[in-house]
Coordinates of C-alpha atoms in Angstrom, one line a residue:
M1 CA 25.0 -55.5 51.7
F2 CA 22.5 -52.6 50.3
S3 CA 19.5 -54.7 50.6
T4 CA 20.1 -55.7 54.4
V5 CA 21.2 -52.1 55.4
L6 CA 18.1 -50.7 53.4
K7 CA 15.8 -53.1 54.8
H8 CA 16.6 -52.4 58.2
G9 CA 16.5 -48.6 57.8
L10 CA 13.1 -48.6 56.2
E11 CA 11.6 -50.6 58.8
T12 CA 13.1 -48.7 61.7
A13 CA 12.7 -45.0 60.0
H14 CA 9.0 -45.7 59.0
G15 CA 7.7 -49.0 60.8
I16 CA 6.6 -50.8 57.5
A17 CA 7.0 -54.2 56.8
V18 CA 9.7 -54.5 53.9
T19 CA 10.1 -58.0 51.5
H20 CA 13.4 -58.6 50.2
C21 CA 13.7 -60.5 47.0
A22 CA 17.1 -60.8 45.1
S23 CA 15.7 -62.0 41.5
L24 CA 12.8 -61.3 39.5
T25 CA 11.6 -64.6 40.0
A26 CA 11.4 -63.8 43.7
V27 CA 9.5 -60.7 42.9
K28 CA 6.6 -62.6 40.8
A29 CA 6.3 -65.1 43.6
A30 CA 5.7 -62.3 46.5
V31 CA 3.2 -60.5 44.0
E32 CA 1.5 -63.5 42.8
T33 CA 1.0 -65.3 46.4
G34 CA -1.2 -62.4 47.1
G35 CA 1.3 -59.8 48.3
D36 CA -0.2 -56.2 48.8
F37 CA 2.7 -53.9 47.9
S38 CA 2.1 -50.2 47.5
L39 CA 5.8 -49.4 46.6
A40 CA 9.1 -50.9 45.5
V41 CA 12.6 -50.1 45.7
L42 CA 14.4 -52.0 43.0
D43 CA 17.9 -52.3 41.2
L44 CA 17.8 -52.1 37.3
N45 CA 19.9 -55.4 37.0
L46 CA 18.7 -58.5 38.8
P47 CA 20.5 -62.0 38.0
D48 CA 17.7 -63.0 36.1
A49 CA 16.4 -59.5 34.9
P50 CA 19.2 -57.8 33.4
N51 CA 17.7 -55.3 31.2
C52 CA 14.8 -53.5 33.5
E53 CA 12.6 -56.5 33.3
A54 CA 11.9 -56.1 37.1
L55 CA 11.1 -52.3 36.8
D56 CA 8.4 -53.4 33.8
Y57 CA 7.0 -55.9 35.9
V58 CA 6.4 -54.0 39.2
I59 CA 4.8 -51.0 37.0
S60 CA 2.5 -53.4 35.2
H61 CA 1.1 -54.3 38.4
G62 CA 0.4 -51.1 39.5
I63 CA 3.3 -50.8 42.1
A64 CA 4.9 -47.4 42.4
A65 CA 8.6 -48.0 41.7
I66 CA 11.7 -46.1 43.2
V67 CA 15.2 -47.2 41.3
F68 CA 18.1 -47.8 43.3
T69 CA 20.6 -48.8 41.1
G70 CA 24.5 -48.7 40.0
S71 CA 24.1 -48.3 36.5
F72 CA 23.4 -45.2 35.2
N73 CA 24.1 -42.3 32.9
S74 CA 21.9 -39.4 31.1
K75 CA 20.2 -41.5 28.7
T76 CA 19.5 -44.0 31.6
R77 CA 18.0 -41.5 33.9
E78 CA 15.6 -40.2 31.0
D79 CA 14.4 -43.8 30.3
I80 CA 13.7 -44.5 33.8
L81 CA 11.9 -41.3 34.6
S82 CA 9.8 -41.8 31.4
R83 CA 8.4 -45.0 32.9
N84 CA 6.6 -42.9 35.4
V85 CA 8.8 -44.0 38.3
V86 CA 8.8 -41.9 41.8
D87 CA 12.5 -41.4 41.7
C88 CA 16.0 -42.7 40.7
V89 CA 18.8 -43.2 43.3
I90 CA 22.6 -44.1 42.6
K91 CA 24.1 -46.4 44.8
S92 CA 27.8 -44.7 44.5
Q93 CA 26.4 -41.0 45.4
L94 CA 26.9 -39.8 49.0
D95 CA 24.2 -41.0 51.7
S96 CA 22.5 -42.9 49.0
I97 CA 20.6 -45.2 51.9
S98 CA 19.5 -41.9 53.4
H99 CA 18.5 -40.7 50.1
V100 CA 16.3 -43.9 49.3
I101 CA 14.6 -43.7 52.8
S102 CA 13.8 -40.0 52.4
V103 CA 12.1 -41.1 49.0
V104 CA 10.4 -43.6 50.4
D105 CA 8.7 -40.9 53.1
R106 CA 7.9 -38.9 50.6
A107 CA 5.9 -41.4 48.6
L108 CA 4.2 -42.4 51.7
T109 CA 3.4 -39.1 52.9
N110 CA 2.3 -38.3 48.9
V111 CA 0.2 -41.0 48.7
R112 CA -2.1 -39.9 51.8
T113 CA -2.1 -36.5 50.3
N114 CA -5.2 -35.5 48.0
V115 CA -4.3 -32.5 45.8
L116 CA -6.8 -30.0 44.1
L117 CA -4.8 -29.0 40.5
V118 CA -6.1 -25.8 39.1
D119 CA -5.4 -24.8 35.6
S120 CA -7.3 -23.3 32.9
D121 CA -4.8 -24.6 30.3
D122 CA -5.7 -28.0 29.4
T123 CA -2.0 -28.8 28.3
S124 CA -0.4 -27.5 31.3
R125 CA -2.9 -29.2 33.4
A126 CA -2.2 -32.5 31.8
D127 CA 1.4 -32.1 32.3
L128 CA 1.2 -31.4 36.0
F129 CA -1.5 -33.9 36.8
A130 CA 0.6 -36.5 35.2
L131 CA 3.7 -35.4 37.2
L132 CA 1.6 -35.5 40.6
Q133 CA 0.3 -38.9 39.7
Q134 CA 3.8 -39.8 39.4
Q135 CA 4.6 -39.0 42.8
Q136 CA 1.8 -40.8 44.1
F137 CA -0.8 -38.1 44.7
S138 CA -4.2 -38.6 44.7
V139 CA -5.2 -35.7 42.3
V140 CA -8.6 -33.8 41.4
Q141 CA -8.6 -31.5 38.9
A142 CA -10.6 -28.3 38.1
S143 CA -10.1 -25.9 34.9
A144 CA -11.2 -22.6 36.9
G145 CA -11.6 -21.3 40.0
A146 CA -15.3 -21.4 40.5
E147 CA -14.9 -24.9 40.1
A148 CA -12.2 -25.6 42.4
L149 CA -14.1 -23.7 45.2
H150 CA -17.2 -26.1 44.6
V151 CA -14.9 -28.6 44.8
L152 CA -13.5 -27.6 48.3
D153 CA -17.0 -26.8 49.3
S154 CA -18.3 -30.4 48.4
S155 CA -15.4 -32.3 50.2
D156 CA -13.3 -32.0 53.3
A157 CA -10.6 -34.6 51.9
I158 CA -8.3 -31.9 49.8
D159 CA -5.1 -31.3 51.7
L160 CA -3.4 -29.4 48.7
V161 CA -4.1 -27.0 46.1
I162 CA -2.0 -26.1 43.2
T163 CA -3.2 -23.5 41.1
D164 CA -1.8 -21.4 37.9
I165 CA -1.7 -18.0 38.8
A166 CA -4.2 -17.0 36.1
L167 CA -7.2 -18.3 35.7
T168 CA -10.1 -17.7 33.2
D169 CA -12.4 -16.5 35.8
M170 CA -10.3 -15.1 38.6
S171 CA -6.9 -14.6 39.6
A172 CA -4.8 -16.9 42.2
Y173 CA -5.2 -13.7 44.4
T174 CA -8.9 -14.5 44.3
L175 CA -9.0 -18.1 44.7
L176 CA -6.4 -17.9 47.5
A177 CA -8.3 -15.2 49.3
E178 CA -12.1 -17.5 49.0
I179 CA -9.9 -20.3 50.2
R180 CA -8.8 -18.5 53.2
Q181 CA -12.1 -17.2 54.0
R182 CA -14.1 -20.3 53.7
H183 CA -11.7 -22.7 55.4
G184 CA -9.5 -20.7 57.2
E185 CA -5.8 -19.9 57.6
D186 CA -4.1 -23.5 58.1
A187 CA -6.7 -26.0 56.9
L188 CA -5.4 -25.8 53.3
S189 CA -2.1 -25.2 51.8
V190 CA -2.1 -23.3 48.6
I191 CA 1.0 -23.1 45.8
A192 CA 0.9 -21.2 43.1
L193 CA 2.9 -21.6 39.6
A194 CA 3.5 -18.9 37.0
A195 CA 5.4 -18.7 33.6
C196 CA 5.8 -14.6 33.7
D197 CA 9.1 -13.1 34.8
D198 CA 7.6 -11.0 37.3
R199 CA 9.3 -11.8 40.3
Q200 CA 6.7 -9.7 42.4
H201 CA 3.9 -12.2 41.7
A202 CA 5.9 -14.7 44.3
A203 CA 6.3 -12.3 47.0
R204 CA 2.7 -10.7 46.5
F205 CA 1.2 -14.3 46.7
L206 CA 3.2 -15.2 49.7
Q207 CA 2.3 -12.1 51.5
C208 CA -1.5 -12.8 50.7
G209 CA -1.3 -16.1 52.6
G210 CA 0.0 -18.6 49.9
T211 CA 2.2 -21.6 51.3
E212 CA 4.4 -21.8 48.1
F213 CA 5.1 -20.0 44.7
I214 CA 7.1 -22.1 42.0
Q215 CA 8.3 -20.3 38.7
K216 CA 8.1 -21.9 35.4
P217 CA 9.8 -23.5 33.8
F218 CA 10.9 -25.9 36.6
L219 CA 13.1 -28.1 37.3
L220 CA 11.5 -32.0 37.9
E221 CA 13.6 -32.4 41.1
E222 CA 12.6 -28.8 42.6
F223 CA 8.8 -29.5 41.7
N224 CA 8.9 -32.9 43.4
S225 CA 10.8 -31.4 46.6
R226 CA 8.8 -28.1 46.9
V227 CA 5.4 -29.9 46.6
F228 CA 6.7 -32.7 49.1
Q229 CA 7.8 -30.2 51.5
V230 CA 4.6 -28.3 51.7
A231 CA 2.4 -31.7 51.9
N232 CA 4.6 -33.0 54.4
I233 CA 4.3 -30.0 56.8
Q234 CA 0.6 -29.8 56.1
K235 CA 0.1 -33.4 57.4
R236 CA 2.0 -32.4 60.6
I237 CA -0.4 -29.3 60.8
Q238 CA -3.3 -31.8 60.4
A239 CA -1.9 -34.1 63.0
L240 CA -1.7 -31.1 65.9
H241 CA -5.1 -30.0 64.9
N242 CA -6.4 -33.6 65.2
I243 CA -5.0 -33.9 68.7
A244 CA -6.3 -30.4 69.5
A245 CA -9.9 -31.1 68.3
R246 CA -10.2 -34.4 70.3
D247 CA -12.0 -34.8 73.6
Y248 CA -9.4 -36.5 75.9
L249 CA -12.3 -38.9 77.5
T250 CA -14.2 -40.1 74.4
D251 CA -11.9 -39.1 71.4
I252 CA -14.6 -37.6 69.5
Y253 CA -14.5 -34.1 68.3
N254 CA -14.5 -31.3 71.0
R255 CA -16.7 -28.3 71.7
R256 CA -13.5 -26.0 70.6
Y257 CA -13.5 -28.0 67.5
F258 CA -17.6 -28.1 66.7
F259 CA -17.3 -24.1 67.2
Q260 CA -14.8 -23.8 64.8
S261 CA -15.9 -26.1 62.0
G262 CA -19.6 -25.8 62.5
P263 CA -20.2 -22.5 61.1
R264 CA -18.1 -23.3 57.8
L265 CA -20.1 -26.6 57.4
V266 CA -23.6 -24.5 57.9
E267 CA -22.3 -21.9 55.1
Q268 CA -21.4 -24.8 52.6
C269 CA -24.8 -26.0 53.2
L270 CA -26.7 -22.9 52.7
R271 CA -24.9 -22.3 49.6
R272 CA -25.8 -25.1 48.3
G273 CA -29.5 -24.5 49.1
E274 CA -29.8 -27.1 51.4
T275 CA -31.3 -26.6 55.0
T276 CA -29.8 -28.3 57.6
S277 CA -30.2 -29.3 61.3
I278 CA -28.3 -29.2 64.9
A279 CA -29.2 -31.5 67.7
I280 CA -28.3 -31.4 71.5
L281 CA -27.9 -35.0 73.1
D282 CA -28.1 -35.2 77.1
I283 CA -27.8 -38.3 78.9
D284 CA -30.6 -38.6 81.4
H285 CA -30.2 -38.7 85.3
F286 CA -26.1 -38.6 84.7
K287 CA -25.9 -36.7 87.9
R288 CA -27.8 -39.5 89.7
L289 CA -25.3 -42.3 88.1
N290 CA -22.8 -40.2 89.1
D291 CA -23.6 -40.1 92.6
T292 CA -24.9 -43.7 93.0
Y293 CA -22.2 -45.5 91.2
G294 CA -19.1 -43.0 91.4
H295 CA -17.3 -41.1 88.6
E296 CA -15.4 -43.9 87.2
V297 CA -18.4 -45.6 86.2
G298 CA -19.8 -42.2 84.8
D299 CA -16.7 -41.8 82.5
L300 CA -17.4 -45.5 81.5
V301 CA -20.8 -44.5 80.5
L302 CA -19.6 -41.3 78.8
K303 CA -17.1 -43.2 76.5
A304 CA -19.9 -46.0 75.6
V305 CA -22.2 -43.4 74.7
A306 CA -19.6 -41.8 72.8
K307 CA -18.8 -44.9 71.0
R308 CA -22.3 -45.9 70.3
L309 CA -22.7 -42.2 68.7
K310 CA -19.5 -42.2 66.6
A311 CA -20.6 -45.7 65.0
A312 CA -23.7 -44.6 64.1
V313 CA -23.1 -40.7 62.9
G314 CA -19.6 -41.5 61.1
D315 CA -18.2 -38.9 59.0
E316 CA -21.2 -37.9 57.1
H317 CA -22.1 -35.3 60.3
L318 CA -20.2 -33.6 62.7
L319 CA -20.1 -35.2 65.8
A320 CA -18.8 -33.7 69.2
R321 CA -19.0 -33.8 73.0
L322 CA -20.0 -30.5 74.0
G323 CA -19.3 -30.9 77.9
G324 CA -20.2 -33.0 80.5
E325 CA -23.1 -35.3 79.5
E326 CA -24.0 -33.5 76.4
F327 CA -23.4 -34.1 72.9
G328 CA -23.7 -32.2 70.0
V329 CA -24.5 -33.2 66.1
L330 CA -24.3 -31.1 62.9
F331 CA -26.4 -32.8 60.3
S332 CA -25.1 -32.2 56.7
G333 CA -28.2 -31.6 54.2
L334 CA -31.0 -32.8 56.3
D335 CA -34.0 -31.0 56.9
A336 CA -36.3 -31.1 59.8
A337 CA -37.9 -34.3 59.1
A338 CA -34.9 -36.3 57.8
A339 CA -33.2 -35.0 60.9
H340 CA -35.9 -36.0 63.4
D341 CA -35.8 -39.5 62.0
Y342 CA -32.2 -39.8 62.0
C343 CA -32.2 -38.5 66.0
E344 CA -35.0 -41.3 66.8
T345 CA -32.7 -43.8 65.5
L346 CA -30.0 -42.4 67.8
R347 CA -32.4 -42.5 70.7
L348 CA -33.6 -45.8 70.2
D349 CA -30.2 -47.4 69.5
L350 CA -28.7 -45.8 72.9
A351 CA -32.0 -46.9 75.0
G352 CA -31.2 -50.5 73.6
T353 CA -27.5 -50.4 74.7
K354 CA -26.4 -52.2 77.9
I355 CA -23.5 -50.9 79.4
V356 CA -21.6 -53.5 82.0
A357 CA -20.1 -51.4 84.9
D358 CA -18.8 -53.3 88.2
D359 CA -20.4 -56.4 87.0
E360 CA -23.9 -54.8 86.8
E361 CA -25.5 -54.2 83.3
L362 CA -26.5 -50.4 83.2
S363 CA -29.2 -49.0 80.5
V364 CA -29.0 -45.0 79.5
T365 CA -31.5 -42.9 77.7
V366 CA -30.9 -39.5 76.2
S367 CA -33.1 -36.3 75.6
I368 CA -32.7 -34.5 72.3
G369 CA -33.4 -31.1 71.4
L370 CA -33.3 -30.6 67.5
A371 CA -33.4 -26.9 65.7
T372 CA -33.7 -26.3 62.1
I373 CA -30.9 -24.4 60.2
E374 CA -32.6 -22.3 57.4
S375 CA -30.6 -19.3 56.8
L376 CA -27.2 -17.9 57.9
E377 CA -27.1 -16.7 61.5
S378 CA -24.4 -16.7 64.4
F379 CA -23.7 -20.3 65.4
E380 CA -24.4 -19.7 69.1
N381 CA -28.1 -18.7 67.7
Y382 CA -28.4 -22.4 66.4
L383 CA -26.9 -24.0 69.6
N384 CA -29.7 -21.8 71.7
A385 CA -32.4 -23.1 69.7
A386 CA -31.5 -26.7 70.1
D387 CA -30.7 -26.0 73.7
Q388 CA -34.2 -24.5 74.4
F389 CA -35.7 -27.8 72.5
L390 CA -33.5 -29.7 74.9
Y391 CA -34.9 -28.2 78.1
M392 CA -38.6 -28.7 77.1
A393 CA -37.4 -32.6 76.4
K394 CA -36.3 -32.8 79.7
Y395 CA -39.3 -30.8 81.1
D396 CA -41.7 -33.0 79.5
G397 CA -40.3 -36.4 80.7
R398 CA -36.8 -37.0 79.3
N399 CA -36.1 -40.0 76.6
R400 CA -37.7 -37.9 74.0
I401 CA -36.8 -35.4 71.2
V402 CA -38.3 -31.8 70.8
S403 CA -38.1 -29.9 67.6
E404 CA -40.2 -27.4 65.7
L405 CA -41.7 -30.3 64.3
T406 CA -42.7 -32.3 67.2
L407 CA -44.3 -29.1 68.6
L408 CA -46.2 -28.6 65.6
K409 CA -47.7 -32.0 65.6
S410 CA -48.6 -31.5 69.1
M411 CA -50.5 -28.3 68.3
A412 CA -52.1 -29.9 65.4
S413 CA -53.6 -32.8 67.6

């Protein structure tokens, strides 16, 4: 009964594939025949495995485990939790099925969440690292605030920061202020931990823009629940941001996101001592194409160009549709020469792309204005410089790149 109801509940609630095994033999067969399982919900006592053998087996194969059992006492619970299981749910407790489904939800959310753990105490950091890994979080560690900021500047993958209130080089308040200044108000959730008895720390941290505050020592269930709630809300915020940041037609980033994220990316590059570049690409003779074939074909061309650009640029650089037939690319750490070569590859790739519309093959070309960013200015200045070069490219005959580099070469010849 439990397995039938639970299988149906998990598939309905999460839309995931669930394999039911009634014995350890069935578990082994499912795993050894190539089953790619990330999570197991299992009873401690199976017909051919009465002494937790199934739990030992799934853990040994790197599968996260949630224990769902009727056999339970305090000693059993301590033994189970010491084996790095995600959680333990008792069948006889009220709403046990719903509880298991919520624990699975927690594990599925956590496994998609990247946590930066900041703690200057090696022992404390090691203990917290083990707890977070047990809950399926992907964890990066830092022993000081400056190291944490460097990690955040080097990667956009961090979703959640957990920091001790007192670090060797700065307080959690200073770290929080730097995070909010560099990454915005809701790009990252920040949780602080404190062992002191001064309750003012919690109020002050939350007033300064912190997301959550956990007092040490904490109950394991409290820690897990609070961190999960923050991670879950952060994922929902990110999903909403992703919807708002996308261009409705091409499904790449829109102008609003480009102007929001661009200044931060430029600042990070310059802080690392790197020059970077920005390009504006414009589809040549797009108005003529619209007038000749109609706006439906024009939209088809925009989507095809965006798809090719997205495939070429990937996640390495920031690509957006700036409006109409214009696209922007903010390169990460490419100087003038490297960015020019990159743009030339994009130009040739697009020129060689055939777009089928109304049973007719269309060819498109782009003109590109490329500007180098060497010092901190307003983001509009960088766009204006690239736009001026784009104007020169179109005036000069289209289907070409114009930048400081091409102008210097032209003057030298």
